[in-house]
Amino acid sequence: MTKTNFHVWRAAAAIGVSCLATQPLLAGSHPSSGARVVDGNTVFDITISLEENPQGDDDYAVDSGTGDDEQNAFEERIEEFARAVFQSTNGAHRIGKVTIFRDGASEDSADVRWEENCPSANSGPYAHVNGFLRSGARIRMCTNWAGAPSLMPTAKGSGYTLAHEWAHYAYGLFDEYVGSCGQSTLDVCSAMTPQFGDTPADPSIMNWQWGAALGGPDAANWLEFSTFGVEPYATDRSGNDENAQARMYGEPGWDTLVRDSATDPKFSTLSSRSYYADLVAPTSTDLLVNNDETPALGAPLEIVWAGSQAVGLMIDSSGSMIGTKVANAKAAASLLVGELVPGQTAIGVGEFDGYPSEIYPITDIPDPDTGVRSAAQAAIAGINAGGGTDIEAAALLGLEAIQNFDGGSRPSVAYLLTDGQSYVDQARVIDAYVAADVPLITFGFGSDVDDVLLKALADGTGGEYFFSPTTLADIQQAFAAANAAFSSSVLVSSGTVSAASSATEVRDVVIDSTLSLATITVIYDLDESDIALALLDESGNDSGIDFTCSADAEVSCVAEVDVAADGAGTYGVEIANTTGSEKDVSVLVSGAPAGFDNYDVAVEFDDTNYPYSFAISATVSYGLPLTGVDVVATVTLPDGSELDLTLLDDGRNSDVAADDGIYTVDVPYDADGTYSVVVTATNSSGNAQTTYNGIAISVPEDRDAEIETPVPSSVPEDFTRLALVSADVSGVEEDDHPDSLMETPMGCTILNDDNVDVVGRIDDAGDVDCFTMIPSDTSTDLVVRVTGLYADMEPVLEVYDASMSNVLLSADLSTSENPASGVILTIPAASLDASGHVVSVSHEDPGATSGGYAVSAGAALVSDEEDEPREPGDQGGGSDGSSGGAVGPWGLLVIGLLALVGLLRRRRAMH
């Protein structure tokens, strides 16, 4: 399923405890996922998609009788998970609303993808590190796992394992157990890899959560994060760099959690970490600050067994919609209703001008459909335009209808389409939708729409804003994209065919085996008889599947492929133009997945402020992330021109790591406004394969077991997936930082020595950005660095004395102390001047007109020194000599070995 980025606040933003009691702060990829503050502490609302369909009463509060045992088993696991999160954070964080989808519903957007069986002993539960809030990232859990045959089936074993993965996913912590990587001279182990010579953290949930599940007097200690004063950090806060957590952050888990993520090491492989200001580290080696887990249960913990989704659709019928606009809006809305999956959706329709009204009450679509969709479509067809526009009243009536349906208990989404402008009390609308946990998806229709208003309503409620010109093809594509983003449907492909005069063209469409039903829609602005359509099978013969057409302002023809009956493969849409002139015909393909595993592209494209980076990231997956896929984007710039870009998974520029299934490209920008993007992922080359790069697999229950690193598998089937997203740029200026002390009365930009990034970019050829730095301490060495490189930046870093008359030190990538992180330069204490220094950043190529970076200064970070892999067989071990765990997947992370990647990867500058 295509997913877009629904972040309300950036992951790097601190969750402050002074916020309103229930104010939502961070929204995840699914509308029901996010973080909020309740009574001064962070509460996480999460979503789980189960492959299974456990039977029960769908009621967490009332559990009785053996008929509810299957659901009770999952509820008990989640309760243990909630206890573990509460315990590990010393009572600061709690689990709130847990929404559970069954039969694979919402599996592409849920926080937790829960399989019935993990594939093998060496491929168990895993998590994307720093994945919370990131589109396409997830935790994988499983009910049964050969790596933990005795403990995984228990509530504690399963719940505590989920808490271990949660620490990767939500807190960005790394493993602290001993792996097998490094025993052989052929092993390539990154800093993130649990290695053969490591020292485990005893105790720590990031080492061996199974210790807590086994019970005993010290069981609770295994639910804690590591801290200074316990092994291996008993005498050295960095633990002698002897586990993955220490290598990546240079400190134990608690030290990392309580430090602002803005000061994190600048590893190119380290993605943005969320920072929670309400976490407080223990002040002694007694980890159990609060051993009472009772508050983890009860409010705010709530487990909801989700039913079918309720969809409310509000269509503008004001006077400005008369004619083509309302006709095309009705046609697109009718198509959306036709694509809703029976048995999984309820639909309601409203219209609004100066006053809103409900014209079809929300009604469940049964399976098989007994006419609900056609009744809703008939209501849409009866809409007539005329009157004023009241967007606020329409939005509130749509929400009221959703809340009145089935007690407001269903996962829900509201659509609002308008071409106009009106006064809206934004706070009133947003607060109402947030309180109801309903995202509002808004569609701006035509050139006069108030896109600022509609985007604010969508962003504020965890929805998405789509802008569409008034053509039927554009509106239908936007509706299909929204349906894919907020349901189990997928957007397969979209394109335009130019049919020559009196000629026949064939448009190939790929329908893969993971689809149960594919809907092919053909749109053209002609008389219906001007185009003859046929759907061809893979042999080029008529498939016998007919198109059904309807015509108003434009023609829309639909054919449905039952993949189980008709087969997967490449179909051909035959378009015969019977007119005397060339005609453009649009072809849109959408569908419903057949099972738990399906092809997906999840796109993240965030608003940015100049001079920060502006990057598109697309995660392509088939259960696991996929490498080797061809991913391209067409960007429509604010002036209406288009730019074609290729997204790469090569670890360069803004791409954090190579071959991790996340494809990235930097979007050049020089103007404020909205940038709209269509991202297409295809496997036409047949090179796709699964990857374990960038994810951390759980350690098995046998501490001494050694398992093989999971082996990627090829995915030869051709498939396509599409996503539509948009983002805004603001604050663009001619130059971001002064070029010299003489350029502005205020001098150069201030650079503090606190290791916090100051972002900059090369704005034109010969651009030199200058910074003033006054050391807070001249008794110790100070590091200045240029990291977060993107747009092919090749920086030159120079440090001057305070008068800017003498260059004290300079470096570029070829002379950097660690070129894998960027340009790193150490100023010896003896050379520091208390009156200050000037630092300049320029591009090595004086003709370069672009390039982005982040400059920082401060005490040395672990990322400032080149990685020195431990020699094979160099066994560290803990105080008891135990190995502490099994191999993780990190041996596959060739891209993580800093000595090998050279200049190819830079840490992305954070928004």
Short mmCIF file of C-alpha atoms in Angstrom, two decimals, residues 414-671:
data_model
loop_
_atom_site.label_atom_id
_atom_site.label_comp_id
_atom_site.label_asym_id
_atom_site.label_seq_id
_atom_site.Cartn_x
_atom_site.Cartn_y
_atom_site.Cartn_z
CA ALA A 414 -12.80 11.87 6.15
CA TYR A 415 -12.42 13.27 2.63
CA LEU A 416 -13.22 16.85 1.76
CA LEU A 417 -13.11 18.21 -1.80
CA THR A 418 -13.52 21.89 -2.57
CA ASP A 419 -12.60 24.48 -5.19
CA GLY A 420 -13.32 27.49 -3.01
CA GLN A 421 -12.37 29.59 -0.04
CA SER A 422 -14.18 30.37 3.18
CA TYR A 423 -13.47 31.43 6.74
CA VAL A 424 -12.53 28.45 8.90
CA ASP A 425 -11.75 28.34 12.60
CA GLN A 426 -8.82 26.02 12.03
CA ALA A 427 -8.22 25.30 15.71
CA ARG A 428 -11.82 24.23 16.18
CA VAL A 429 -11.76 21.83 13.25
CA ILE A 430 -8.31 20.41 13.97
CA ASP A 431 -9.00 19.92 17.68
CA ALA A 432 -12.25 18.09 16.92
CA TYR A 433 -10.62 15.73 14.44
CA VAL A 434 -7.60 15.10 16.66
CA ALA A 435 -9.83 14.31 19.64
CA ALA A 436 -11.76 11.83 17.49
CA ASP A 437 -8.54 10.34 16.05
CA VAL A 438 -9.79 10.91 12.50
CA PRO A 439 -7.51 12.24 9.73
CA LEU A 440 -8.98 14.77 7.31
CA ILE A 441 -7.85 14.34 3.71
CA THR A 442 -8.37 17.53 1.73
CA PHE A 443 -8.48 18.05 -2.01
CA GLY A 444 -7.87 21.47 -3.53
CA PHE A 445 -9.68 21.62 -6.84
CA GLY A 446 -8.73 24.28 -9.39
CA SER A 447 -6.68 27.46 -9.37
CA ASP A 448 -8.70 29.53 -6.86
CA VAL A 449 -8.56 27.12 -3.95
CA ASP A 450 -7.11 28.16 -0.58
CA ASP A 451 -4.32 25.60 -0.52
CA VAL A 452 -2.75 27.06 2.62
CA LEU A 453 -5.96 26.45 4.55
CA LEU A 454 -6.54 22.95 3.21
CA LYS A 455 -2.96 21.90 3.84
CA ALA A 456 -3.14 23.21 7.41
CA LEU A 457 -6.32 21.22 8.07
CA ALA A 458 -4.78 18.05 6.63
CA ASP A 459 -1.44 18.41 8.41
CA GLY A 460 -3.07 19.30 11.71
CA THR A 461 -5.25 16.20 11.73
CA GLY A 462 -2.70 13.68 10.47
CA GLY A 463 -4.23 13.63 6.99
CA GLU A 464 -2.81 14.60 3.62
CA TYR A 465 -3.44 17.45 1.19
CA PHE A 466 -3.77 16.82 -2.54
CA PHE A 467 -3.97 19.55 -5.14
CA SER A 468 -5.68 18.69 -8.41
CA PRO A 469 -6.39 20.69 -11.54
CA THR A 470 -9.95 20.28 -12.73
CA THR A 471 -9.33 17.47 -15.23
CA LEU A 472 -10.97 14.15 -14.44
CA ALA A 473 -7.70 12.22 -14.79
CA ASP A 474 -5.94 14.38 -12.22
CA ILE A 475 -8.81 14.19 -9.73
CA GLN A 476 -9.15 10.43 -10.06
CA GLN A 477 -5.41 9.97 -9.59
CA ALA A 478 -5.52 12.08 -6.42
CA PHE A 479 -8.49 10.12 -5.05
CA ALA A 480 -6.78 6.80 -5.85
CA ALA A 481 -3.58 7.98 -4.14
CA ALA A 482 -5.49 9.05 -1.05
CA ASN A 483 -7.38 5.76 -0.93
CA ALA A 484 -4.08 3.89 -1.12
CA ALA A 485 -2.55 6.04 1.62
CA PHE A 486 -5.40 5.50 4.08
CA SER A 487 -6.69 2.00 3.34
CA SER A 488 -5.53 -1.44 2.26
CA SER A 489 -5.77 -0.49 -1.42
CA VAL A 490 -2.71 0.14 -3.60
CA LEU A 491 -2.01 2.56 -6.43
CA VAL A 492 -0.32 0.51 -9.13
CA SER A 493 0.43 2.87 -12.02
CA SER A 494 -0.70 5.95 -13.90
CA GLY A 495 0.20 7.44 -17.24
CA THR A 496 -0.95 9.14 -20.42
CA VAL A 497 -1.06 7.72 -23.92
CA SER A 498 -1.02 10.00 -26.97
CA ALA A 499 -3.22 8.18 -29.47
CA ALA A 500 -2.45 9.29 -33.02
CA SER A 501 -5.21 10.15 -35.47
CA SER A 502 -7.07 7.05 -36.72
CA ALA A 503 -4.47 4.84 -35.04
CA THR A 504 -4.37 2.18 -32.34
CA GLU A 505 -2.02 2.39 -29.36
CA VAL A 506 -1.42 -0.18 -26.64
CA ARG A 507 -0.54 0.79 -23.07
CA ASP A 508 1.05 -2.06 -21.08
CA VAL A 509 -0.06 -2.39 -17.46
CA VAL A 510 1.63 -4.76 -15.01
CA ILE A 511 -0.69 -6.62 -12.68
CA ASP A 512 1.31 -8.65 -10.16
CA SER A 513 0.41 -11.76 -8.21
CA THR A 514 0.05 -9.98 -4.85
CA LEU A 515 -3.16 -8.31 -6.05
CA SER A 516 -6.59 -9.88 -5.70
CA LEU A 517 -8.38 -7.32 -7.86
CA ALA A 518 -7.02 -4.69 -10.25
CA THR A 519 -9.13 -1.78 -11.47
CA ILE A 520 -8.08 -0.22 -14.78
CA THR A 521 -9.58 3.20 -15.45
CA VAL A 522 -9.29 4.96 -18.80
CA ILE A 523 -10.14 8.67 -18.99
CA TYR A 524 -10.42 10.93 -22.02
CA ASP A 525 -11.99 14.26 -22.97
CA LEU A 526 -13.96 13.21 -26.06
CA ASP A 527 -17.25 11.69 -27.07
CA GLU A 528 -17.46 8.14 -25.78
CA SER A 529 -17.62 6.77 -29.33
CA ASP A 530 -14.33 8.46 -30.33
CA ILE A 531 -12.26 5.80 -28.55
CA ALA A 532 -12.63 2.03 -28.79
CA LEU A 533 -11.14 0.09 -25.88
CA ALA A 534 -10.10 -3.50 -25.37
CA LEU A 535 -8.05 -5.24 -22.68
CA LEU A 536 -5.47 -7.62 -24.13
CA ASP A 537 -3.94 -10.58 -22.34
CA GLU A 538 -0.20 -11.38 -22.26
CA SER A 539 -0.42 -12.98 -25.69
CA GLY A 540 -1.92 -9.86 -27.19
CA ASN A 541 -5.36 -11.37 -27.57
CA ASP A 542 -8.62 -9.89 -26.32
CA SER A 543 -8.94 -10.99 -22.69
CA GLY A 544 -12.73 -10.86 -22.80
CA ILE A 545 -12.75 -8.37 -19.92
CA ASP A 546 -14.91 -5.43 -20.97
CA PHE A 547 -14.73 -1.74 -20.12
CA THR A 548 -17.84 -0.06 -18.72
CA CYS A 549 -17.99 3.63 -19.59
CA SER A 550 -19.81 6.65 -18.20
CA ALA A 551 -19.69 10.13 -19.66
CA ASP A 552 -20.48 13.61 -18.43
CA ALA A 553 -17.92 16.37 -18.92
CA GLU A 554 -15.30 13.68 -19.63
CA VAL A 555 -15.44 9.93 -20.27
CA SER A 556 -14.41 7.38 -17.64
CA CYS A 557 -14.19 3.68 -18.54
CA VAL A 558 -13.48 0.93 -16.01
CA ALA A 559 -12.38 -2.72 -16.35
CA GLU A 560 -11.74 -5.06 -13.44
CA VAL A 561 -9.25 -7.93 -13.44
CA ASP A 562 -9.91 -10.76 -10.98
CA VAL A 563 -6.27 -11.77 -10.58
CA ALA A 564 -7.02 -15.21 -9.11
CA ALA A 565 -9.29 -16.07 -12.03
CA ASP A 566 -7.76 -14.06 -14.88
CA GLY A 567 -4.10 -14.33 -13.87
CA ALA A 568 -1.26 -11.93 -13.14
CA GLY A 569 1.04 -10.54 -15.82
CA THR A 570 1.34 -7.72 -18.32
CA TYR A 571 -1.98 -6.72 -19.82
CA GLY A 572 -2.41 -4.32 -22.70
CA VAL A 573 -4.95 -1.51 -22.83
CA GLU A 574 -5.74 -1.19 -26.53
CA ILE A 575 -6.81 2.34 -27.44
CA ALA A 576 -8.22 2.88 -30.95
CA ASN A 577 -8.60 6.55 -31.83
CA THR A 578 -11.34 6.90 -34.46
CA THR A 579 -11.04 10.69 -34.77
CA GLY A 580 -9.02 12.79 -37.18
CA SER A 581 -6.71 14.27 -34.56
CA GLU A 582 -4.28 13.12 -31.89
CA LYS A 583 -5.87 12.58 -28.47
CA ASP A 584 -4.44 12.13 -24.95
CA VAL A 585 -5.86 9.22 -22.99
CA SER A 586 -5.06 8.60 -19.30
CA VAL A 587 -4.73 5.11 -17.83
CA LEU A 588 -4.91 4.59 -14.07
CA VAL A 589 -4.47 1.23 -12.34
CA SER A 590 -5.31 0.57 -8.70
CA GLY A 591 -6.04 -2.57 -6.76
CA ALA A 592 -6.61 -4.56 -3.60
CA PRO A 593 -3.91 -6.84 -2.14
CA ALA A 594 -4.50 -10.58 -1.99
CA GLY A 595 -2.69 -11.32 1.27
CA PHE A 596 -0.30 -10.23 4.01
CA ASP A 597 2.70 -9.77 1.72
CA ASN A 598 2.36 -7.27 -1.09
CA TYR A 599 4.56 -4.80 -2.93
CA ASP A 600 4.59 -1.34 -1.41
CA VAL A 601 6.23 2.05 -1.87
CA ALA A 602 6.14 4.38 1.14
CA VAL A 603 7.24 7.93 0.37
CA GLU A 604 8.52 10.58 2.76
CA PHE A 605 8.71 14.16 1.51
CA ASP A 606 8.68 16.80 4.23
CA ASP A 607 8.19 20.55 4.16
CA THR A 608 11.48 22.38 4.52
CA ASN A 609 12.80 25.80 5.37
CA TYR A 610 15.74 27.25 3.47
CA PRO A 611 18.62 26.30 3.61
CA TYR A 612 17.79 22.78 4.83
CA SER A 613 17.85 19.78 2.51
CA PHE A 614 14.75 18.87 0.55
CA ALA A 615 14.82 15.17 -0.17
CA ILE A 616 12.38 12.52 -1.37
CA SER A 617 12.80 9.11 0.28
CA ALA A 618 10.92 6.03 -0.89
CA THR A 619 10.97 2.72 0.95
CA VAL A 620 10.12 -0.19 -1.34
CA SER A 621 9.17 -3.45 0.35
CA TYR A 622 7.72 -6.90 -0.03
CA GLY A 623 7.46 -7.85 3.63
CA LEU A 624 11.16 -6.99 3.90
CA PRO A 625 12.71 -3.93 2.23
CA LEU A 626 13.75 -4.41 -1.40
CA THR A 627 16.96 -3.35 -3.11
CA GLY A 628 17.58 -3.32 -6.87
CA VAL A 629 14.30 -1.59 -7.71
CA ASP A 630 14.06 1.24 -10.25
CA VAL A 631 12.57 4.30 -8.57
CA VAL A 632 11.92 7.62 -10.34
CA ALA A 633 10.11 10.82 -9.46
CA THR A 634 8.47 13.54 -11.51
CA VAL A 635 8.51 16.80 -9.57
CA THR A 636 6.19 19.64 -10.48
CA LEU A 637 7.83 22.89 -9.38
CA PRO A 638 5.91 25.92 -8.07
CA ASP A 639 6.09 27.58 -11.50
CA GLY A 640 4.42 24.56 -13.11
CA SER A 641 7.51 23.17 -14.83
CA GLU A 642 8.49 19.53 -14.34
CA LEU A 643 11.73 17.90 -13.25
CA ASP A 644 12.50 14.18 -13.60
CA LEU A 645 14.75 12.68 -10.92
CA THR A 646 16.10 9.20 -10.18
CA LEU A 647 16.04 7.96 -6.58
CA LEU A 648 19.07 5.87 -5.58
CA ASP A 649 19.83 3.48 -2.74
CA ASP A 650 23.59 4.06 -2.88
CA GLY A 651 24.39 5.73 0.46
CA ARG A 652 25.42 8.99 -1.18
CA ASN A 653 24.13 12.49 -0.49
CA SER A 654 20.88 12.33 1.53
CA ASP A 655 20.62 8.55 1.24
CA VAL A 656 21.60 7.38 4.71
CA ALA A 657 22.71 3.84 3.87
CA ALA A 658 23.28 1.85 0.71
CA ASP A 659 21.19 -1.20 -0.15
CA ASP A 660 18.70 -0.81 2.71
CA GLY A 661 15.61 -0.50 0.49
CA ILE A 662 15.31 3.26 1.02
CA TYR A 663 15.78 5.23 -2.20
CA THR A 664 16.55 8.94 -1.96
CA VAL A 665 17.11 11.99 -4.11
CA ASP A 666 17.76 15.64 -3.25
CA VAL A 667 15.29 18.02 -4.86
CA PRO A 668 16.93 21.28 -5.99
CA TYR A 669 14.94 24.35 -5.03
CA ASP A 670 15.30 28.11 -5.43
CA ALA A 671 11.74 29.32 -4.82
#
